[in-house]
Amino acid sequence: MKERISGEITKVNELVASEINDVENIRIQYLGKKGLLNDLFAEFKVVPSDQKKEIGVLLNNLKIAIQNKIEALRESIVQVEESKSENEDLTKPATELQLGSRHPLSLVRNEIIDIFTRIGYVVEEGPEIEDDWHVFSALNFPPEHPARDMQDTFFIENREDGNHAVLRTHTSSVQVRTMETQKPPIRIIAPGRVFRNEAISARAHCIFHQIEGLYIDKGVSFADLKQNLLYFAKEMFGENTKIRLRPSYFPFTEPSAEMDISCNLCAGEGCNVCKGTGWLEIMGCGMVDPNVLEASGIDSKVYSGFAFGMGIERITMLKYNVKDLRLYFENDMRFLKQFTSVY
Ligand code: DAH
């Protein structure tokens, strides 16, 4: 009897059915009143008592196997039928595809890239984990400059030669990497993530994004810088946008300037965004310091150039009137879904 039951279990596992009627026939054949299982249970009554336990377990397994098989066959047939009937109604509206939208920072980054590539800039990238040389020394930062301080910079690894591994605090490091590996003329923009050891608030974050620009050739002047940036401001914020350059200081540019655009919210009249001044600061810029050119092996007697750098968060805030930096990183769909553009 043992072999018979085992044989039946194997058979049950191999059962197939293509219609619901077949499943019903299988059920009657095995579980019906005159079905196989009832016959076997009848035979079981006369099994000698020392074999009862073993055969009883087997018999039970057979019953469970049949029940599971019938359930599985039934389910697969129902599924096939359902998908058939769904496909049959060709007039049914299609299931809606939920389209995602690009992050506002990506939209603005892409737009800035587009504006500069139209006048011949190419995109360069550099590593986020940098070293002291590319972030500070090659950019003419004196050894005691406060930007190198632990309070600003995330140090990854202290190295004996002083060229510590750091998370880059600005994308200006890509200027150095490009000058080290390419010969002028160089005309690049470098978008990327930067890191500073700052407390998170509405106006500051420890991770943010910048776009760096660098143009080096023979005879590049401050007038070229001004014209490139005016073109950018008009493309980004509208044809009527004005720019103004204020003297400033950066170790890697001489002279250095900060660029303001006329406030696009009040058209220069003065409002709470521009704090009544009519102007908004958007980037730092200047003529590349000869020390920086020389540090990367470019002859400063032959070549000159300009550089600029801006925060993508800041530009996005101004373009879309976003008041809190933290919104960019919280991934709240209600915020993110509001931004559409061709970029
Ligand atoms: N690296 C500067 C910063 O993070 C921004 C900057 C200023 C970049 C002037 C430049 C520049 O290329 O010329 O604050």
CSV table of C-alpha atoms and ligand atoms in Angstrom, one decimal:
chain,number,residue,atom,x,y,z
A,1,MET,CA,0.0,0.0,0.0
A,2,LYS,CA,2.9,2.3,0.8
A,3,GLU,CA,4.2,2.2,-2.8
A,4,ARG,CA,0.8,2.8,-4.2
A,5,ILE,CA,0.3,5.9,-2.1
A,6,SER,CA,3.7,7.3,-3.0
A,7,GLY,CA,3.0,6.6,-6.7
A,8,GLU,CA,-0.2,8.5,-6.4
A,9,ILE,CA,1.6,11.5,-4.9
A,10,THR,CA,3.9,11.6,-7.9
A,11,LYS,CA,1.0,11.4,-10.2
A,12,VAL,CA,-0.9,14.2,-8.5
A,13,ASN,CA,2.1,16.5,-8.8
A,14,GLU,CA,2.2,15.9,-12.5
A,15,LEU,CA,-1.5,16.7,-13.1
A,16,VAL,CA,-2.3,19.4,-15.6
A,17,ALA,CA,-5.6,21.1,-16.6
A,18,SER,CA,-6.5,23.7,-19.2
A,19,GLU,CA,-10.1,24.3,-18.3
A,20,ILE,CA,-12.0,24.7,-15.1
A,21,ASN,CA,-14.0,21.5,-16.0
A,22,ASP,CA,-10.9,19.5,-16.0
A,23,VAL,CA,-10.2,20.7,-12.5
A,24,GLU,CA,-13.6,19.6,-11.4
A,25,ASN,CA,-13.1,16.2,-12.9
A,26,ILE,CA,-9.8,15.8,-11.0
A,27,ARG,CA,-11.6,16.8,-7.8
A,28,ILE,CA,-14.3,14.2,-8.3
A,29,GLN,CA,-11.7,11.6,-9.2
A,30,TYR,CA,-9.7,12.1,-6.1
A,31,LEU,CA,-11.9,13.7,-3.4
A,32,GLY,CA,-15.4,12.7,-4.6
A,33,LYS,CA,-17.6,10.2,-2.6
A,34,LYS,CA,-16.4,7.3,-4.8
A,35,GLY,CA,-13.1,8.9,-5.3
A,36,LEU,CA,-9.6,7.4,-4.8
A,37,LEU,CA,-9.1,8.9,-1.4
A,38,ASN,CA,-12.2,7.4,0.1
A,39,ASP,CA,-11.2,4.0,-1.3
A,40,LEU,CA,-7.8,4.3,0.3
A,41,PHE,CA,-9.1,5.4,3.7
A,42,ALA,CA,-11.4,2.3,3.6
A,43,GLU,CA,-8.4,0.1,2.9
A,44,PHE,CA,-6.5,1.9,5.7
A,45,LYS,CA,-9.0,0.5,8.3
A,46,VAL,CA,-7.6,-3.1,7.8
A,47,VAL,CA,-3.9,-2.1,7.8
A,48,PRO,CA,-2.1,-4.0,10.6
A,49,SER,CA,-1.7,-1.7,13.6
A,50,ASP,CA,2.2,-1.6,13.5
A,51,GLN,CA,2.0,0.0,10.0
A,52,LYS,CA,-0.9,2.4,10.7
A,53,LYS,CA,1.3,5.3,11.7
A,54,GLU,CA,3.5,5.3,8.7
A,55,ILE,CA,0.8,4.7,6.2
A,56,GLY,CA,-1.5,7.2,7.9
A,57,VAL,CA,1.1,10.0,7.4
A,58,LEU,CA,1.6,9.1,3.8
A,59,LEU,CA,-2.2,9.1,3.2
A,60,ASN,CA,-2.4,12.5,4.8
A,61,ASN,CA,0.4,13.8,2.5
A,62,LEU,CA,-1.5,12.5,-0.5
A,63,LYS,CA,-4.6,14.4,0.6
A,64,ILE,CA,-2.7,17.6,1.1
A,65,ALA,CA,-1.0,17.2,-2.2
A,66,ILE,CA,-4.3,16.8,-4.0
A,67,GLN,CA,-5.9,19.8,-2.3
A,68,ASN,CA,-2.9,22.0,-3.1
A,69,LYS,CA,-2.8,20.9,-6.7
A,70,ILE,CA,-6.5,21.5,-7.2
A,71,GLU,CA,-6.2,25.0,-5.7
A,72,ALA,CA,-3.1,25.8,-7.9
A,73,LEU,CA,-4.7,24.6,-11.1
A,74,ARG,CA,-7.9,26.6,-10.4
A,75,GLU,CA,-5.9,29.8,-9.7
A,76,SER,CA,-3.8,29.5,-12.9
A,77,ILE,CA,-6.9,29.0,-15.0
A,78,VAL,CA,-8.8,31.9,-13.4
A,79,GLN,CA,-5.8,34.1,-14.1
A,80,VAL,CA,-5.5,33.2,-17.7
A,81,GLU,CA,-9.3,33.7,-18.2
A,82,GLU,CA,-9.1,37.1,-16.5
A,83,SER,CA,-6.2,38.4,-18.6
A,84,LYS,CA,-8.1,37.1,-21.7
A,85,SER,CA,-11.2,39.0,-20.9
A,86,GLU,CA,-9.2,42.1,-20.1
A,87,ASN,CA,-7.5,42.1,-23.4
A,88,GLU,CA,-10.8,41.5,-25.2
A,89,ASP,CA,-12.2,44.9,-24.5
A,90,LEU,CA,-10.3,47.1,-26.9
A,91,THR,CA,-12.3,50.2,-26.1
A,92,LYS,CA,-11.2,50.2,-22.5
A,93,PRO,CA,-9.0,53.3,-21.6
A,94,ALA,CA,-5.3,52.5,-21.2
A,95,THR,CA,-4.0,52.3,-17.7
A,96,GLU,CA,-2.4,55.7,-16.9
A,97,LEU,CA,1.3,55.9,-16.8
A,98,GLN,CA,2.6,58.0,-13.9
A,99,LEU,CA,5.3,60.1,-15.5
A,100,GLY,CA,8.1,61.4,-13.2
A,101,SER,CA,9.5,64.9,-13.4
A,102,ARG,CA,13.0,66.1,-13.3
A,103,HIS,CA,14.4,67.5,-10.1
A,104,PRO,CA,14.5,71.4,-10.2
A,105,LEU,CA,18.2,71.4,-9.6
A,106,SER,CA,18.7,69.1,-12.6
A,107,LEU,CA,16.5,71.3,-14.8
A,108,VAL,CA,18.5,74.4,-13.9
A,109,ARG,CA,21.8,72.7,-14.2
A,110,ASN,CA,20.8,71.4,-17.7
A,111,GLU,CA,19.6,74.9,-18.7
A,112,ILE,CA,22.9,76.5,-17.6
A,113,ILE,CA,24.9,73.9,-19.5
A,114,ASP,CA,22.8,74.5,-22.5
A,115,ILE,CA,23.3,78.2,-22.4
A,116,PHE,CA,27.1,77.9,-22.2
A,117,THR,CA,27.5,75.1,-24.7
A,118,ARG,CA,25.7,77.3,-27.2
A,119,ILE,CA,28.8,79.6,-27.2
A,120,GLY,CA,31.4,76.9,-27.3
A,121,TYR,CA,31.9,75.7,-23.7
A,122,VAL,CA,32.3,72.0,-23.1
A,123,VAL,CA,31.4,70.1,-19.9
A,124,GLU,CA,34.2,68.8,-17.7
A,125,GLU,CA,33.9,66.7,-14.5
A,126,GLY,CA,36.2,66.0,-11.6
A,127,PRO,CA,36.2,63.8,-8.6
A,128,GLU,CA,34.2,64.6,-5.4
A,129,ILE,CA,36.9,63.1,-3.2
A,130,GLU,CA,39.8,65.5,-3.9
A,131,ASP,CA,43.1,66.4,-2.4
A,132,ASP,CA,44.4,69.6,-0.9
A,133,TRP,CA,46.4,70.4,-4.0
A,134,HIS,CA,43.5,70.6,-6.4
A,135,VAL,CA,41.0,72.2,-4.0
A,136,PHE,CA,43.4,74.7,-2.3
A,137,SER,CA,47.1,74.9,-3.0
A,138,ALA,CA,47.0,75.0,-6.8
A,139,LEU,CA,44.3,77.6,-6.5
A,140,ASN,CA,46.7,80.0,-4.7
A,141,PHE,CA,45.1,79.5,-1.2
A,142,PRO,CA,47.8,80.5,1.4
A,143,PRO,CA,48.6,77.7,3.9
A,144,GLU,CA,46.7,79.5,6.7
A,145,HIS,CA,43.6,80.4,4.7
A,146,PRO,CA,40.4,79.9,6.8
A,147,ALA,CA,38.7,77.9,4.1
A,148,ARG,CA,41.1,75.1,4.8
A,149,ASP,CA,39.8,75.0,8.3
A,150,MET,CA,38.2,71.9,9.8
A,151,GLN,CA,35.1,74.0,10.3
A,152,ASP,CA,34.6,74.3,6.5
A,153,THR,CA,36.2,71.3,5.0
A,154,PHE,CA,35.4,67.6,5.4
A,155,PHE,CA,38.8,65.9,5.7
A,156,ILE,CA,38.7,62.2,4.6
A,157,GLU,CA,42.3,61.3,5.3
A,158,ASN,CA,45.3,63.1,6.7
A,159,ARG,CA,48.4,62.5,4.7
A,160,GLU,CA,52.0,63.0,5.8
A,161,ASP,CA,53.0,65.2,2.8
A,162,GLY,CA,50.1,67.6,3.7
A,163,ASN,CA,48.2,66.7,0.5
A,164,HIS,CA,45.2,65.5,2.6
A,165,ALA,CA,42.2,63.8,1.0
A,166,VAL,CA,39.1,66.1,1.3
A,167,LEU,CA,35.6,66.3,-0.1
A,168,ARG,CA,35.8,69.2,-2.5
A,169,THR,CA,34.4,72.4,-1.1
A,170,HIS,CA,34.0,74.0,-4.6
A,171,THR,CA,34.1,73.0,-8.2
A,172,SER,CA,37.1,75.2,-8.8
A,173,SER,CA,39.2,72.1,-8.4
A,174,VAL,CA,38.0,71.0,-11.9
A,175,GLN,CA,39.8,74.2,-13.2
A,176,VAL,CA,43.1,72.8,-12.0
A,177,ARG,CA,42.5,69.2,-13.3
A,178,THR,CA,41.6,70.6,-16.7
A,179,MET,CA,44.6,72.9,-16.9
A,180,GLU,CA,46.9,70.0,-15.9
A,181,THR,CA,45.7,67.8,-18.7
A,182,GLN,CA,44.7,70.1,-21.5
A,183,LYS,CA,46.4,72.8,-23.5
A,184,PRO,CA,44.7,76.2,-24.2
A,185,PRO,CA,42.4,77.2,-25.7
A,186,ILE,CA,40.3,75.9,-22.8
A,187,ARG,CA,36.7,76.7,-22.5
A,188,ILE,CA,34.9,74.6,-20.0
A,189,ILE,CA,32.0,74.5,-17.5
A,190,ALA,CA,32.1,72.0,-14.6
A,191,PRO,CA,28.9,71.2,-12.8
A,192,GLY,CA,29.0,69.1,-9.7
A,193,ARG,CA,28.3,68.4,-6.0
A,194,VAL,CA,30.3,70.2,-3.4
A,195,PHE,CA,30.6,69.7,0.4
A,196,ARG,CA,31.0,72.0,3.3
A,197,ASN,CA,30.9,71.3,7.0
A,198,GLU,CA,28.0,73.6,7.8
A,199,ALA,CA,24.8,73.2,9.9
A,200,ILE,CA,21.7,72.7,7.8
A,201,SER,CA,19.3,75.6,7.6
A,202,ALA,CA,17.0,77.3,5.2
A,203,ARG,CA,20.0,79.1,3.7
A,204,ALA,CA,22.8,76.6,4.1
A,205,HIS,CA,23.4,72.9,3.5
A,206,CYS,CA,26.4,70.6,3.9
A,207,ILE,CA,25.9,69.3,0.3
A,208,PHE,CA,25.1,71.6,-2.6
A,209,HIS,CA,25.9,72.1,-6.3
A,210,GLN,CA,28.0,74.5,-8.3
A,211,ILE,CA,28.9,75.2,-11.8
A,212,GLU,CA,32.3,76.4,-12.6
A,213,GLY,CA,33.4,78.2,-15.8
A,214,LEU,CA,36.9,78.6,-17.1
A,215,TYR,CA,38.1,80.2,-20.4
A,216,ILE,CA,41.8,80.4,-21.2
A,217,ASP,CA,43.4,81.6,-24.4
A,218,LYS,CA,45.7,84.2,-25.8
A,219,GLY,CA,44.5,87.8,-25.1
A,220,VAL,CA,41.4,86.9,-23.0
A,221,SER,CA,40.3,90.1,-21.2
A,222,PHE,CA,37.9,91.3,-18.5
A,223,ALA,CA,35.7,92.6,-21.3
A,224,ASP,CA,35.3,89.0,-22.5
A,225,LEU,CA,34.3,87.9,-19.0
A,226,LYS,CA,31.7,90.6,-18.7
A,227,GLN,CA,30.2,89.9,-22.1
A,228,ASN,CA,30.0,86.1,-21.5
A,229,LEU,CA,28.3,86.7,-18.2
A,230,LEU,CA,25.9,89.3,-19.6
A,231,TYR,CA,24.9,86.8,-22.2
A,232,PHE,CA,24.3,84.2,-19.6
A,233,ALA,CA,22.2,86.5,-17.4
A,234,LYS,CA,20.0,87.5,-20.2
A,235,GLU,CA,19.5,83.9,-21.4
A,236,MET,CA,18.8,82.6,-17.9
A,237,PHE,CA,16.7,85.4,-16.5
A,238,GLY,CA,15.3,87.3,-19.5
A,239,GLU,CA,16.3,89.8,-22.1
A,240,ASN,CA,15.8,92.8,-19.8
A,241,THR,CA,18.2,91.5,-17.2
A,242,LYS,CA,21.1,93.9,-16.3
A,243,ILE,CA,24.3,92.9,-14.6
A,244,ARG,CA,26.7,94.7,-12.3
A,245,LEU,CA,30.2,93.6,-11.2
A,246,ARG,CA,31.4,94.6,-7.7
A,247,PRO,CA,35.1,94.3,-6.7
A,248,SER,CA,35.7,91.3,-4.4
A,249,TYR,CA,38.5,88.9,-3.4
A,250,PHE,CA,39.2,85.2,-4.3
A,251,PRO,CA,42.7,83.7,-4.0
A,252,PHE,CA,42.5,82.3,-7.5
A,253,THR,CA,41.5,85.4,-9.4
A,254,GLU,CA,43.0,88.8,-9.8
A,255,PRO,CA,41.1,91.1,-10.1
A,256,SER,CA,38.1,89.3,-8.6
A,257,ALA,CA,34.4,90.4,-8.7
A,258,GLU,CA,31.0,89.4,-7.6
A,259,MET,CA,28.2,89.6,-10.1
A,260,ASP,CA,24.7,90.8,-9.4
A,261,ILE,CA,21.7,90.7,-11.7
A,262,SER,CA,18.9,93.1,-11.6
A,263,CYS,CA,16.1,91.6,-9.5
A,264,ASN,CA,13.8,89.8,-11.8
A,265,LEU,CA,10.9,89.8,-9.3
A,266,CYS,CA,10.6,93.6,-8.9
A,267,ALA,CA,12.4,94.6,-12.1
A,268,GLY,CA,15.0,96.5,-10.0
A,269,GLU,CA,12.4,98.5,-8.1
A,270,GLY,CA,13.3,96.9,-4.7
A,271,CYS,CA,11.4,94.1,-3.0
A,272,ASN,CA,11.8,91.7,-0.1
A,273,VAL,CA,13.8,89.2,-2.2
A,274,CYS,CA,16.4,91.7,-3.2
A,275,LYS,CA,16.0,93.4,0.2
A,276,GLY,CA,15.1,96.7,-1.4
A,277,THR,CA,18.3,97.0,-3.4
A,278,GLY,CA,17.0,95.9,-6.8
A,279,TRP,CA,20.1,93.6,-7.2
A,280,LEU,CA,20.7,89.9,-6.5
A,281,GLU,CA,24.2,88.4,-6.1
A,282,ILE,CA,24.6,85.3,-8.2
A,283,MET,CA,28.2,84.4,-8.7
A,284,GLY,CA,31.9,85.0,-8.1
A,285,CYS,CA,34.3,85.6,-11.0
A,286,GLY,CA,37.6,87.2,-12.1
A,287,MET,CA,40.7,86.9,-14.2
A,288,VAL,CA,42.6,83.8,-13.4
A,289,ASP,CA,45.6,84.7,-11.2
A,290,PRO,CA,48.9,84.1,-13.0
A,291,ASN,CA,50.0,81.9,-10.0
A,292,VAL,CA,47.1,79.5,-10.8
A,293,LEU,CA,48.1,79.3,-14.4
A,294,GLU,CA,51.7,78.6,-13.6
A,295,ALA,CA,50.9,76.0,-10.9
A,296,SER,CA,49.2,73.9,-13.6
A,297,GLY,CA,51.9,74.4,-16.1
A,298,ILE,CA,50.4,77.1,-18.3
A,299,ASP,CA,52.6,80.0,-19.3
A,300,SER,CA,51.0,83.1,-17.8
A,301,LYS,CA,53.1,85.4,-20.1
A,302,VAL,CA,51.4,83.8,-23.2
A,303,TYR,CA,48.0,83.0,-21.9
A,304,SER,CA,45.3,84.7,-19.8
A,305,GLY,CA,41.8,83.7,-18.8
A,306,PHE,CA,38.8,84.2,-16.7
A,307,ALA,CA,36.8,82.0,-14.3
A,308,PHE,CA,33.5,82.1,-12.7
A,309,GLY,CA,31.5,80.0,-10.2
A,310,MET,CA,27.9,79.9,-9.1
A,311,GLY,CA,25.6,77.9,-6.8
A,312,ILE,CA,22.9,75.9,-8.7
A,313,GLU,CA,20.6,76.0,-5.6
A,314,ARG,CA,20.9,79.8,-5.5
A,315,ILE,CA,20.1,80.2,-9.2
A,316,THR,CA,17.1,77.8,-8.8
A,317,MET,CA,15.8,79.7,-5.8
A,318,LEU,CA,15.9,82.9,-7.8
A,319,LYS,CA,14.4,81.4,-10.9
A,320,TYR,CA,11.5,79.7,-9.1
A,321,ASN,CA,11.3,81.8,-6.0
A,322,VAL,CA,12.1,78.9,-3.6
A,323,LYS,CA,12.7,80.2,-0.1
A,324,ASP,CA,14.1,77.2,1.8
A,325,LEU,CA,17.2,75.2,0.6
A,326,ARG,CA,16.1,72.1,2.5
A,327,LEU,CA,13.2,71.6,0.1
A,328,TYR,CA,15.6,70.4,-2.6
A,329,PHE,CA,16.7,67.4,-0.5
A,330,GLU,CA,13.5,66.3,1.2
A,331,ASN,CA,12.0,64.5,-1.8
A,332,ASP,CA,8.5,65.7,-1.1
A,333,MET,CA,6.6,64.8,-4.2
A,334,ARG,CA,4.2,67.8,-3.8
A,335,PHE,CA,7.3,70.1,-4.1
A,336,LEU,CA,9.1,68.2,-6.9
A,337,LYS,CA,6.1,67.8,-9.2
A,338,GLN,CA,5.7,71.6,-9.7
A,339,PHE,CA,8.7,72.0,-12.0
A,340,THR,CA,8.4,71.5,-15.7
A,341,SER,CA,10.6,72.8,-18.4
A,342,VAL,CA,12.1,71.8,-21.7
A,343,TYR,CA,15.3,70.8,-19.8
B,1,DAH,N1,34.9,78.8,-5.7
B,1,DAH,C1,34.2,79.9,-5.3
B,1,DAH,C2,33.3,79.5,-4.1
B,1,DAH,O1,33.0,78.4,-3.9
B,1,DAH,C3,33.3,80.5,-6.4
B,1,DAH,C4,34.1,81.2,-7.4
B,1,DAH,C5,34.5,82.5,-7.3
B,1,DAH,C6,34.6,80.5,-8.5
B,1,DAH,C7,35.2,83.1,-8.3
B,1,DAH,C8,35.3,81.1,-9.5
B,1,DAH,C9,35.7,82.5,-9.4
B,1,DAH,O2,35.7,80.4,-10.6
B,1,DAH,O3,36.4,83.0,-10.3
B,1,DAH,O4,32.8,80.4,-3.4
